[in-house]
Coordinates of N, CA, C and O in Angstrom, one line a residue:
M63 N 12.1 9.5 -7.2 CA 11.2 8.4 -7.8 C 9.8 8.9 -7.9 O 9.1 8.5 -8.9
H64 N 9.2 9.6 -6.9 CA 7.9 10.0 -7.0 C 7.5 10.9 -8.1 O 6.3 11.1 -8.3
E65 N 8.4 11.5 -8.8 CA 8.1 12.3 -9.9 C 8.1 11.6 -11.3 O 7.8 12.2 -12.2
R66 N 8.6 10.4 -11.3 CA 8.6 9.6 -12.6 C 7.3 9.1 -12.9 O 6.6 8.6 -12.0
P67 N 6.8 9.0 -14.1 CA 5.6 8.4 -14.5 C 5.7 6.9 -14.1 O 6.6 6.2 -14.5
W68 N 4.7 6.5 -13.4 CA 4.7 5.1 -12.9 C 4.7 4.0 -14.0 O 5.3 3.0 -13.9
D69 N 4.1 4.3 -15.1 CA 4.1 3.3 -16.2 C 5.6 3.1 -16.7 O 5.9 2.0 -17.1
E70 N 6.3 4.2 -16.8 CA 7.8 4.1 -17.3 C 8.5 3.2 -16.3 O 9.4 2.5 -16.7
V71 N 8.2 3.4 -15.0 CA 8.9 2.7 -14.0 C 8.7 1.1 -14.2 O 9.6 0.3 -14.2
Y72 N 7.4 0.8 -14.5 CA 7.1 -0.7 -14.7 C 7.5 -1.2 -16.0 O 7.6 -2.5 -16.2
R73 N 7.7 -0.4 -17.0 CA 8.1 -0.8 -18.3 C 9.6 -0.9 -18.4 O 10.1 -1.7 -19.3
S74 N 10.3 -0.2 -17.6 CA 11.8 -0.1 -17.8 C 12.5 -1.2 -17.0 O 13.7 -1.5 -17.4
R75 N 11.9 -1.9 -16.1 CA 12.6 -2.9 -15.3 C 11.7 -4.0 -14.9 O 10.5 -3.8 -14.7
P76 N 12.2 -5.3 -14.8 CA 11.4 -6.3 -14.3 C 10.9 -6.0 -12.9 O 11.6 -5.4 -12.1
P77 N 9.7 -6.3 -12.5 CA 9.2 -6.0 -11.1 C 10.1 -6.5 -10.0 O 10.2 -5.9 -9.0
E78 N 10.7 -7.7 -10.3 CA 11.5 -8.3 -9.3 C 12.8 -7.5 -9.0 O 13.4 -7.8 -8.0
E79 N 13.1 -6.5 -9.9 CA 14.3 -5.7 -9.6 C 13.9 -4.4 -8.9 O 14.8 -3.6 -8.6
L80 N 12.6 -4.1 -8.8 CA 12.2 -2.8 -8.2 C 12.5 -2.8 -6.7 O 12.3 -3.8 -6.1
P81 N 12.7 -1.6 -6.2 CA 13.2 -1.6 -4.7 C 12.2 -2.1 -3.7 O 12.6 -2.7 -2.7
W82 N 10.9 -2.0 -4.1 CA 9.8 -2.4 -3.1 C 9.3 -3.8 -3.4 O 8.4 -4.2 -2.7
Y83 N 9.9 -4.5 -4.3 CA 9.4 -5.8 -4.7 C 9.6 -6.9 -3.5 O 10.8 -7.0 -3.0
T84 N 8.6 -7.6 -3.1 CA 8.7 -8.7 -2.2 C 7.7 -9.7 -2.6 O 6.5 -9.4 -3.0
P85 N 8.1 -11.0 -2.8 CA 7.1 -12.0 -3.3 C 5.9 -12.4 -2.5 O 4.9 -12.8 -3.0
A86 N 6.1 -12.2 -1.2 CA 5.0 -12.6 -0.2 C 4.3 -11.4 0.4 O 4.8 -10.3 0.3
L87 N 3.2 -11.7 1.0 CA 2.5 -10.7 1.8 C 3.4 -10.1 2.8 O 4.1 -10.8 3.5
D88 N 3.5 -8.8 3.0 CA 4.4 -8.1 3.8 C 4.2 -8.7 5.3 O 3.1 -8.9 5.8
A89 N 5.3 -9.0 6.0 CA 5.3 -9.7 7.3 C 4.4 -8.9 8.3 O 3.7 -9.4 9.1
D90 N 4.5 -7.6 8.3 CA 3.7 -6.6 9.1 C 2.3 -6.8 8.9 O 1.5 -6.9 9.9
F91 N 1.9 -6.8 7.6 CA 0.5 -7.0 7.3 C -0.1 -8.4 7.8 O -1.1 -8.5 8.3
A92 N 0.7 -9.5 7.5 CA 0.3 -10.8 7.9 C 0.1 -10.9 9.4 O -0.9 -11.4 9.8
R93 N 1.0 -10.3 10.1 CA 0.9 -10.4 11.6 C -0.3 -9.7 12.1 O -1.0 -10.1 13.0
A94 N -0.5 -8.5 11.5 CA -1.7 -7.7 11.9 C -3.0 -8.3 11.6 O -3.9 -8.3 12.5
L95 N -3.1 -9.0 10.5 CA -4.3 -9.7 10.2 C -4.6 -10.8 11.1 O -5.7 -11.0 11.6
D96 N -3.5 -11.5 11.5 CA -3.6 -12.6 12.4 C -4.0 -12.1 13.8 O -4.9 -12.6 14.5
R97 N -3.4 -11.0 14.3 CA -3.6 -10.5 15.7 C -5.0 -9.9 15.7 O -5.7 -10.1 16.8
L98 N -5.4 -9.2 14.7 CA -6.8 -8.6 14.7 C -7.9 -9.5 14.3 O -9.1 -9.2 14.3
E99 N -7.5 -10.8 13.8 CA -8.5 -11.8 13.4 C -9.3 -11.3 12.3 O -10.5 -11.5 12.3
I100 N -8.7 -10.6 11.3 CA -9.4 -10.2 10.1 C -9.1 -11.2 9.1 O -7.9 -11.4 8.6
A101 N -10.1 -12.0 8.6 CA -9.8 -13.1 7.8 C -10.6 -13.2 6.5 O -10.3 -14.0 5.7
S102 N -11.5 -12.2 6.3 CA -12.3 -12.3 5.1 C -13.0 -10.9 4.9 O -13.0 -10.0 5.7
G103 N -13.6 -10.8 3.7 CA -14.3 -9.5 3.4 C -13.7 -8.9 2.2 O -12.7 -9.4 1.7
R104 N -14.2 -7.7 1.9 CA -13.8 -7.0 0.7 C -12.6 -6.1 1.1 O -12.6 -5.4 2.1
A105 N -11.4 -6.3 0.3 CA -10.2 -5.6 0.6 C -9.7 -4.8 -0.6 O -9.9 -5.2 -1.8
L106 N -9.1 -3.6 -0.3 CA -8.6 -2.8 -1.4 C -7.1 -2.7 -1.2 O -6.6 -2.4 -0.2
D107 N -6.4 -2.9 -2.4 CA -4.9 -2.7 -2.4 C -4.7 -1.4 -3.2 O -5.0 -1.3 -4.3
I108 N -4.2 -0.3 -2.5 CA -4.0 1.0 -3.0 C -2.6 1.1 -3.5 O -1.6 1.0 -2.8
G109 N -2.4 1.1 -4.9 CA -1.0 1.1 -5.5 C -0.5 -0.3 -5.5 O 0.6 -0.5 -4.8
C110 N -1.2 -1.2 -6.1 CA -0.8 -2.7 -6.0 C 0.6 -3.0 -6.6 O 1.1 -4.0 -6.3
G111 N 1.0 -2.2 -7.6 CA 2.3 -2.4 -8.2 C 2.3 -3.9 -8.8 O 1.6 -4.3 -9.5
P112 N 3.4 -4.6 -8.3 CA 3.6 -6.0 -8.9 C 2.4 -7.0 -8.5 O 2.3 -8.0 -9.1
G113 N 1.6 -6.6 -7.6 CA 0.4 -7.4 -7.2 C 0.5 -8.4 -6.2 O -0.4 -9.2 -5.8
T114 N 1.8 -8.5 -5.7 CA 2.1 -9.7 -4.7 C 1.3 -9.5 -3.4 O 0.8 -10.5 -2.8
Q115 N 1.1 -8.2 -3.0 CA 0.3 -8.1 -1.7 C -1.2 -8.4 -2.0 O -1.8 -9.1 -1.1
S116 N -1.7 -8.0 -3.1 CA -3.1 -8.3 -3.4 C -3.3 -9.8 -3.5 O -4.3 -10.4 -3.1
I117 N -2.4 -10.5 -4.2 CA -2.5 -12.0 -4.4 C -2.4 -12.6 -3.0 O -3.2 -13.6 -2.7
G118 N -1.5 -12.1 -2.1 CA -1.4 -12.7 -0.7 C -2.7 -12.6 0.0 O -3.1 -13.5 0.7
L119 N -3.4 -11.4 -0.1 CA -4.7 -11.3 0.5 C -5.7 -12.2 -0.1 O -6.5 -12.8 0.6
A120 N -5.8 -12.3 -1.4 CA -6.7 -13.2 -2.1 C -6.5 -14.7 -1.6 O -7.5 -15.4 -1.4
E121 N -5.3 -15.0 -1.5 CA -5.0 -16.5 -1.1 C -5.4 -16.7 0.4 O -5.6 -17.8 0.8
R122 N -5.6 -15.5 1.2 CA -6.0 -15.7 2.5 C -7.6 -15.7 2.6 O -8.2 -15.8 3.7
G123 N -8.2 -15.5 1.5 CA -9.7 -15.6 1.4 C -10.4 -14.3 1.3 O -11.6 -14.2 1.4
F124 N -9.7 -13.1 1.0 CA -10.3 -11.8 0.9 C -10.8 -11.7 -0.5 O -10.3 -12.3 -1.4
E125 N -11.8 -10.9 -0.7 CA -12.3 -10.5 -2.0 C -11.6 -9.2 -2.4 O -11.9 -8.1 -1.9
V126 N -10.6 -9.2 -3.2 CA -9.6 -8.1 -3.4 C -9.9 -7.3 -4.6 O -10.1 -7.8 -5.7
V127 N -9.9 -6.0 -4.5 CA -9.8 -5.1 -5.6 C -8.4 -4.4 -5.5 O -8.1 -3.7 -4.6
A128 N -7.5 -4.8 -6.6 CA -6.2 -4.2 -6.6 C -6.2 -3.1 -7.6 O -6.6 -3.2 -8.8
T129 N -5.7 -2.0 -7.2 CA -5.6 -0.8 -8.0 C -4.3 -0.2 -8.2 O -3.3 -0.4 -7.2
D130 N -4.1 0.4 -9.3 CA -2.8 1.1 -9.5 C -3.0 2.1 -10.7 O -3.9 1.9 -11.5
L131 N -2.2 3.2 -10.7 CA -2.2 4.1 -11.8 C -1.5 3.6 -13.1 O -1.9 4.0 -14.2
S132 N -0.7 2.5 -13.0 CA 0.1 2.0 -14.1 C -0.5 0.9 -14.9 O -0.7 -0.2 -14.2
P133 N -0.9 1.0 -16.1 CA -1.5 -0.2 -16.8 C -0.4 -1.3 -16.9 O -0.7 -2.5 -16.9
A134 N 0.9 -0.8 -17.0 CA 2.0 -1.9 -17.2 C 2.1 -2.7 -15.8 O 2.2 -4.0 -15.9
A135 N 2.0 -2.0 -14.7 CA 2.0 -2.7 -13.5 C 0.8 -3.7 -13.3 O 1.0 -4.8 -12.9
L136 N -0.3 -3.2 -13.7 CA -1.5 -4.1 -13.6 C -1.5 -5.3 -14.6 O -1.9 -6.3 -14.2
A137 N -0.9 -5.0 -15.8 CA -0.8 -6.2 -16.7 C 0.2 -7.3 -16.0 O -0.2 -8.5 -16.1
G138 N 1.2 -6.9 -15.5 CA 2.1 -7.8 -14.8 C 1.5 -8.5 -13.6 O 1.7 -9.6 -13.4
A139 N 0.7 -7.7 -12.8 CA 0.1 -8.2 -11.7 C -1.0 -9.2 -12.1 O -1.2 -10.3 -11.4
R140 N -1.7 -9.0 -13.2 CA -2.7 -10.0 -13.6 C -2.1 -11.3 -14.0 O -2.6 -12.3 -13.7
R141 N -1.0 -11.2 -14.7 CA -0.2 -12.4 -15.1 C 0.3 -13.2 -13.9 O 0.2 -14.5 -13.9
R142 N 0.7 -12.5 -12.9 CA 1.3 -13.1 -11.7 C 0.1 -13.8 -10.9 O 0.2 -14.9 -10.4
A143 N -1.1 -13.2 -10.9 CA -2.3 -13.7 -10.3 C -2.8 -15.0 -11.0 O -3.1 -16.0 -10.4
E144 N -2.7 -14.9 -12.3 CA -3.1 -16.1 -13.1 C -2.1 -17.3 -12.8 O -2.6 -18.5 -12.7
E145 N -0.8 -17.0 -12.8 CA 0.1 -18.1 -12.5 C -0.2 -18.7 -11.1 O 0.0 -19.9 -10.9
R146 N -0.6 -17.9 -10.1 CA -0.8 -18.4 -8.8 C -2.3 -18.9 -8.7 O -2.7 -19.3 -7.6
K147 N -3.1 -18.8 -9.8 CA -4.5 -19.2 -9.7 C -5.3 -18.4 -8.6 O -6.2 -19.0 -7.9
A148 N -4.9 -17.1 -8.4 CA -5.6 -16.2 -7.5 C -6.7 -15.5 -8.2 O -6.4 -14.9 -9.2
R149 N -7.9 -15.4 -7.5 CA -8.9 -14.8 -8.1 C -9.1 -13.3 -7.4 O -9.3 -13.3 -6.3
L150 N -9.0 -12.3 -8.2 CA -9.2 -10.9 -7.7 C -9.4 -10.0 -8.9 O -9.2 -10.4 -10.1
Q151 N -9.8 -8.8 -8.6 CA -10.1 -7.8 -9.6 C -9.0 -6.7 -9.6 O -8.6 -6.2 -8.6
F152 N -8.6 -6.3 -10.9 CA -7.6 -5.4 -11.0 C -8.2 -4.1 -11.7 O -8.9 -4.3 -12.7
V153 N -8.0 -2.9 -11.2 CA -8.6 -1.7 -11.7 C -7.5 -0.6 -11.8 O -6.9 -0.3 -10.8
E154 N -7.5 0.0 -12.9 CA -6.6 1.3 -13.0 C -7.4 2.4 -12.3 O -8.5 2.8 -12.7
N155 N -6.7 2.9 -11.4 CA -7.3 3.9 -10.5 C -6.3 4.8 -9.9 O -5.2 4.4 -9.4
D156 N -6.6 6.1 -9.8 CA -5.8 7.1 -9.1 C -6.6 7.4 -7.8 O -7.7 7.9 -7.8
I157 N -6.0 7.1 -6.6 CA -6.7 7.1 -5.4 C -7.2 8.5 -5.1 O -8.2 8.8 -4.4
L158 N -6.5 9.6 -5.7 CA -6.8 11.0 -5.3 C -7.9 11.4 -6.3 O -8.5 12.5 -6.0
K159 N -8.2 10.7 -7.3 CA -9.4 11.0 -8.2 C -10.2 9.7 -8.3 O -10.6 9.3 -9.4
N160 N -10.6 9.1 -7.2 CA -11.0 7.8 -7.1 C -12.2 7.4 -7.9 O -13.2 8.1 -7.8
D161 N -12.2 6.3 -8.6 CA -13.4 5.7 -9.3 C -13.9 4.4 -8.7 O -14.8 3.8 -9.3
V162 N -13.2 3.9 -7.7 CA -13.6 2.6 -7.1 C -14.7 2.8 -6.0 O -14.7 3.8 -5.3
D163 N -15.6 1.9 -5.9 CA -16.7 2.0 -4.9 C -16.4 1.1 -3.7 O -16.0 -0.1 -3.9
G164 N -16.7 1.6 -2.5 CA -16.6 0.8 -1.3 C -18.0 0.1 -1.1 O -18.8 0.0 -2.0
P165 N -18.2 -0.4 0.0 CA -17.3 -0.3 1.2 C -16.3 -1.5 1.3 O -16.6 -2.5 0.7
F166 N -15.2 -1.3 2.0 CA -14.2 -2.3 2.2 C -14.0 -2.5 3.7 O -14.0 -1.5 4.5
V167 N -13.7 -3.7 4.1 CA -13.4 -4.0 5.5 C -11.9 -3.7 5.7 O -11.5 -3.4 6.9
L168 N -11.1 -3.7 4.7 CA -9.7 -3.5 4.8 C -9.1 -2.8 3.6 O -9.5 -3.2 2.4
A169 N -8.2 -1.9 3.8 CA -7.4 -1.3 2.7 C -6.0 -1.4 3.1 O -5.6 -1.3 4.2
I170 N -5.1 -1.7 2.2 CA -3.7 -1.8 2.4 C -3.0 -0.8 1.5 O -3.4 -0.6 0.4
D171 N -1.9 -0.3 2.0 CA -1.1 0.7 1.2 C 0.3 0.4 1.6 O 0.8 0.7 2.8
R172 N 1.1 -0.2 0.7 CA 2.5 -0.5 1.0 C 3.3 0.3 0.0 O 3.7 -0.2 -1.0
G173 N 3.5 1.6 0.3 CA 4.4 2.5 -0.5 C 3.7 3.4 -1.5 O 4.4 3.9 -2.4
C174 N 2.4 3.6 -1.3 CA 1.7 4.6 -2.1 C 1.7 6.0 -1.4 O 2.0 7.0 -2.0
F175 N 1.2 6.0 -0.1 CA 0.9 7.3 0.5 C 2.2 8.1 0.6 O 2.2 9.3 0.5
H176 N 3.4 7.5 0.7 CA 4.6 8.3 1.0 C 5.1 8.9 -0.3 O 6.1 9.7 -0.2
V177 N 4.5 8.7 -1.5 CA 4.9 9.5 -2.6 C 4.2 10.8 -2.8 O 4.5 11.7 -3.6
F178 N 3.2 10.9 -2.0 CA 2.3 12.2 -2.1 C 2.9 13.3 -1.4 O 3.4 13.2 -0.2
D179 N 2.9 14.6 -2.0 CA 3.3 15.8 -1.4 C 2.3 16.1 -0.2 O 1.1 15.7 -0.3
P180 N 2.7 17.0 0.7 CA 1.8 17.2 1.9 C 0.4 17.7 1.5 O -0.6 17.2 2.2
P181 N 0.2 18.5 0.5 CA -1.2 19.0 0.2 C -2.2 17.8 -0.2 O -3.4 18.0 0.1
A182 N -1.6 16.7 -0.8 CA -2.4 15.7 -1.2 C -2.8 14.7 -0.1 O -3.7 14.0 -0.2
R183 N -2.1 14.7 1.0 CA -2.3 13.7 2.1 C -3.6 13.8 2.7 O -4.3 12.7 2.9
P184 N -4.2 14.9 3.1 CA -5.6 14.9 3.6 C -6.6 14.5 2.6 O -7.6 13.9 3.0
V185 N -6.4 14.8 1.3 CA -7.3 14.2 0.2 C -7.3 12.7 0.2 O -8.4 12.1 0.2
Y186 N -6.2 12.2 0.3 CA -6.0 10.7 0.4 C -6.8 10.2 1.6 O -7.5 9.2 1.5
A187 N -6.5 10.8 2.7 CA -7.1 10.4 4.0 C -8.6 10.4 3.9 O -9.3 9.4 4.3
R188 N -9.2 11.4 3.4 CA -10.7 11.5 3.3 C -11.2 10.5 2.3 O -12.3 9.9 2.6
T189 N -10.5 10.3 1.2 CA -10.9 9.3 0.2 C -10.9 7.9 0.8 O -11.9 7.2 0.6
V190 N -9.8 7.6 1.4 CA -9.8 6.2 2.0 C -10.9 6.0 3.1 O -11.5 5.0 3.1
A191 N -11.0 7.0 3.9 CA -12.1 6.9 5.0 C -13.4 6.7 4.3 O -14.2 5.9 4.8
G192 N -13.7 7.3 3.2 CA -14.9 7.2 2.6 C -15.2 5.8 1.9 O -16.3 5.4 1.7
L193 N -14.1 5.1 1.7 CA -14.2 3.8 1.0 C -14.3 2.7 2.1 O -14.7 1.6 1.8
L194 N -13.9 2.9 3.3 CA -14.0 1.9 4.3 C -15.3 1.9 5.0 O -16.0 2.8 5.2
A195 N -15.7 0.6 5.3 CA -16.9 0.4 6.1 C -16.6 0.9 7.6 O -15.5 0.9 8.0
P196 N -17.7 1.2 8.3 CA -17.4 1.6 9.7 C -16.7 0.5 10.4 O -17.0 -0.7 10.3
G197 N -15.7 0.8 11.1 CA -14.8 -0.2 11.8 C -13.8 -0.8 10.8 O -13.0 -1.6 11.3
G198 N -13.7 -0.4 9.6 CA -12.8 -0.9 8.6 C -11.4 -0.4 8.9 O -11.2 0.7 9.6
W199 N -10.4 -1.1 8.5 CA -9.0 -0.8 8.7 C -8.2 -0.4 7.5 O -8.4 -0.9 6.4
L200 N -7.2 0.5 7.8 CA -6.2 0.8 6.8 C -4.9 0.3 7.4 O -4.5 0.8 8.4
F201 N -4.2 -0.5 6.7 CA -2.8 -0.9 7.0 C -1.9 -0.1 6.1 O -1.9 -0.2 4.8
L202 N -1.0 0.7 6.6 CA -0.2 1.6 5.8 C 1.3 1.5 6.3 O 1.6 1.5 7.4
K203 N 2.1 1.3 5.2 CA 3.5 1.2 5.4 C 4.2 2.3 4.6 O 3.9 2.5 3.4
C204 N 5.1 3.1 5.2 CA 5.8 4.2 4.5 C 7.2 4.3 5.0 O 7.5 3.8 6.0
F205 N 8.0 5.1 4.3 CA 9.3 5.5 4.7 C 9.3 6.2 6.0 O 8.4 7.1 6.2
S206 N 10.2 5.9 6.9 CA 10.3 6.7 8.2 C 11.2 7.9 8.1 O 12.1 7.8 7.2
E207 N 11.0 8.9 8.9 CA 11.9 10.0 9.0 C 13.3 9.6 9.4 O 14.3 10.3 9.2
E208 N 13.5 8.3 9.9 CA 14.8 7.9 10.3 C 15.6 7.3 9.2 O 16.8 6.9 9.3
Q209 N 14.9 7.1 8.0 CA 15.6 6.6 6.8 C 16.6 7.7 6.2 O 16.1 8.8 5.9
P210 N 17.9 7.4 6.2 CA 18.9 8.4 5.7 C 18.6 8.8 4.2 O 18.0 8.0 3.5
G211 N 19.1 9.9 3.8 CA 19.0 10.4 2.5 C 17.7 11.0 2.0 O 16.8 11.2 2.9
T212 N 17.6 11.4 0.7 CA 16.5 12.0 0.3 C 16.0 11.5 -1.0 O 14.9 11.8 -1.5
E213 N 16.7 10.4 -1.6 CA 16.2 9.8 -2.8 C 15.0 9.0 -2.6 O 14.9 8.4 -1.5
G214 N 14.1 8.9 -3.5 CA 12.9 8.1 -3.4 C 11.8 8.8 -2.7 O 11.7 10.1 -2.8
P215 N 10.9 8.1 -2.0 CA 9.7 8.8 -1.5 C 10.0 9.6 -0.2 O 11.1 9.7 0.2
H216 N 9.0 10.4 0.2 CA 9.1 11.2 1.3 C 9.3 10.4 2.6 O 8.8 9.3 2.7
R217 N 10.1 10.9 3.5 CA 10.2 10.3 4.8 C 9.1 11.0 5.7 O 8.9 12.2 5.7
L218 N 8.5 10.2 6.6 CA 7.4 10.7 7.4 C 7.6 10.3 8.9 O 8.1 9.3 9.2
S219 N 7.2 11.2 9.7 CA 7.3 11.0 11.1 C 5.9 10.6 11.6 O 4.9 10.9 11.0
P220 N 5.9 10.0 12.8 CA 4.5 9.7 13.4 C 3.6 10.9 13.5 O 2.5 10.8 13.3
L221 N 4.3 12.0 13.9 CA 3.4 13.2 14.0 C 2.8 13.6 12.7 O 1.6 14.1 12.7
E222 N 3.6 13.6 11.6 CA 3.1 13.9 10.3 C 1.9 13.0 9.9 O 0.9 13.4 9.4
L223 N 2.1 11.7 10.2 CA 1.0 10.7 9.9 C -0.3 11.1 10.7 O -1.4 11.1 10.1
R224 N -0.2 11.3 11.9 CA -1.3 11.6 12.8 C -2.0 12.9 12.3 O -3.2 12.9 12.2
G225 N -1.2 13.9 11.8 CA -1.8 15.1 11.3 C -2.5 14.8 10.0 O -3.6 15.4 9.8
A226 N -2.0 14.1 9.1 CA -2.6 13.8 7.8 C -3.9 13.1 7.9 O -4.8 13.3 7.1
F227 N -4.1 12.2 8.9 CA -5.3 11.5 9.0 C -6.2 12.0 10.1 O -7.4 11.5 10.3
A228 N -5.9 13.1 10.7 CA -6.8 13.7 11.8 C -8.2 14.0 11.2 O -8.3 14.6 10.2
G229 N -9.2 13.6 11.9 CA -10.6 13.8 11.5 C -11.1 12.9 10.5 O -12.3 12.9 10.1
A230 N -10.2 11.9 9.9 CA -10.7 11.0 8.9 C -10.6 9.5 9.5 O -11.6 8.9 9.3
L231 N -9.5 9.2 10.0 CA -9.4 7.8 10.5 C -8.6 8.0 11.9 O -7.8 8.8 12.1
D232 N -9.0 7.0 12.7 CA -8.3 7.0 14.0 C -6.9 6.2 13.9 O -6.9 5.1 13.3
V233 N -5.9 6.8 14.4 CA -4.6 6.1 14.5 C -4.6 5.2 15.6 O -4.5 5.7 16.8
V234 N -4.5 3.9 15.4 CA -4.5 2.9 16.5 C -3.1 2.6 16.9 O -2.9 2.6 18.1
S235 N -2.2 2.5 16.0 CA -0.8 2.3 16.4 C 0.1 2.7 15.2 O -0.2 2.7 14.1
I236 N 1.4 3.1 15.6 CA 2.4 3.4 14.6 C 3.7 2.6 15.2 O 4.1 3.0 16.3
D237 N 4.2 1.7 14.5 CA 5.3 1.0 14.9 C 6.5 1.2 13.9 O 6.3 1.3 12.7
R238 N 7.7 1.2 14.5 CA 8.8 1.3 13.6 C 9.2 -0.1 13.1 O 9.1 -1.1 13.7
S239 N 9.5 -0.2 11.8 CA 9.8 -1.5 11.1 C 10.7 -1.3 10.0 O 11.6 -0.2 10.0
I240 N 10.7 -2.1 9.0 CA 11.6 -2.0 7.8 C 10.6 -2.2 6.6 O 9.6 -2.7 6.6
F241 N 11.2 -1.7 5.4 CA 10.5 -1.9 4.2 C 11.2 -3.0 3.4 O 12.2 -2.8 2.9
E242 N 10.6 -4.2 3.4 CA 11.2 -5.3 2.8 C 11.2 -5.1 1.2 O 10.3 -4.5 0.7
G243 N 12.2 -5.5 0.6 CA 12.4 -5.3 -0.9 C 13.8 -5.7 -1.3 O 14.5 -6.5 -0.7
T244 N 14.2 -5.1 -2.4 CA 15.5 -5.5 -2.9 C 16.7 -4.6 -2.5 O 17.8 -4.9 -2.9
I245 N 16.4 -3.6 -1.7 CA 17.4 -2.8 -1.1 C 18.0 -3.3 0.2 O 17.3 -3.7 1.0
E246 N 19.4 -3.4 0.2 CA 20.0 -3.8 1.4 C 20.9 -2.6 1.9 O 21.6 -2.1 1.1
P247 N 20.9 -2.3 3.2 CA 19.9 -2.8 4.2 C 18.5 -2.3 3.9 O 18.4 -1.3 3.2
H248 N 17.5 -3.0 4.4 CA 16.1 -2.6 4.1 C 15.9 -1.2 4.7 O 16.3 -0.9 5.8
P249 N 15.2 -0.4 3.9 CA 14.9 1.0 4.4 C 14.1 1.0 5.8 O 13.3 0.1 5.9
K250 N 14.3 2.0 6.6 CA 13.5 2.2 7.8 C 12.1 2.6 7.4 O 11.9 3.5 6.6
A251 N 11.1 2.0 8.1 CA 9.7 2.3 7.8 C 8.9 2.5 9.0 O 9.3 2.2 10.2
L252 N 7.7 3.1 8.8 CA 6.6 3.1 9.8 C 5.5 2.2 9.3 O 5.1 2.3 8.2
F253 N 5.0 1.3 10.3 CA 3.8 0.5 10.0 C 2.7 1.0 10.8 O 2.8 1.0 12.1
C254 N 1.6 1.5 10.1 CA 0.5 2.1 10.8 C -0.8 1.4 10.7 O -1.1 0.9 9.6
L255 N -1.5 1.3 11.8 CA -2.8 0.7 11.8 C -3.8 1.8 12.1 O -3.7 2.5 13.1
L256 N -4.7 2.1 11.1 CA -5.7 3.1 11.2 C -7.1 2.5 11.1 O -7.3 1.6 10.3
R257 N -8.1 3.1 11.7 CA -9.4 2.5 11.7 C -10.5 3.5 11.5 O -10.4 4.6 12.1
K258 N -11.5 3.3 10.7 CA -12.6 4.2 10.6 C -13.5 4.0 11.8 O -13.8 2.9 12.2
P259 N -13.9 5.1 12.4 CA -14.8 5.0 13.6 C -16.1 4.2 13.3 O -16.6 4.3 12.2
L260 N -16.6 3.5 14.3 CA -17.8 2.8 14.1 C -19.0 3.7 14.0 O -19.0 4.8 14.6

């Protein structure tokens, strides 16, 4: 999947049929926001896709910048936001060649990082660290090394995640979870909380 042009992905199927589609804010993200008492501020959605996570953040009171490589994904996300009367900004952006300006108190990534090959991961880490305010958070969800098979995104271990972000962001926690979406059973995932040092 990670080798296919993303615009083709979003033009070829309704978003609701894509493996990673879920209509509501990811349950792990919602619980972490509540637990950490993060309730407002500027937030970045990296690879927003259908836009449901961005919209969920906007409905919680965040000032959201939703980014994606795919114009088709962004067009659909804008329509969905208008239907929900959610106010947020949509920007076509490649996080590895970033054009977005920080700072952000929160960045979320639900399925973007795990499409990158190993050499790109430290670039991603440094870029996101540069976009976060001191003390800012990155919520990251990716496929786990426990997920069977090889189709789709890379599988990552906690050790690989720690290595990718070393020197850029502090890894606060890595929990085993699932990747909610249209695939049954839900793929095995890692949910990571990372923070920029103060």
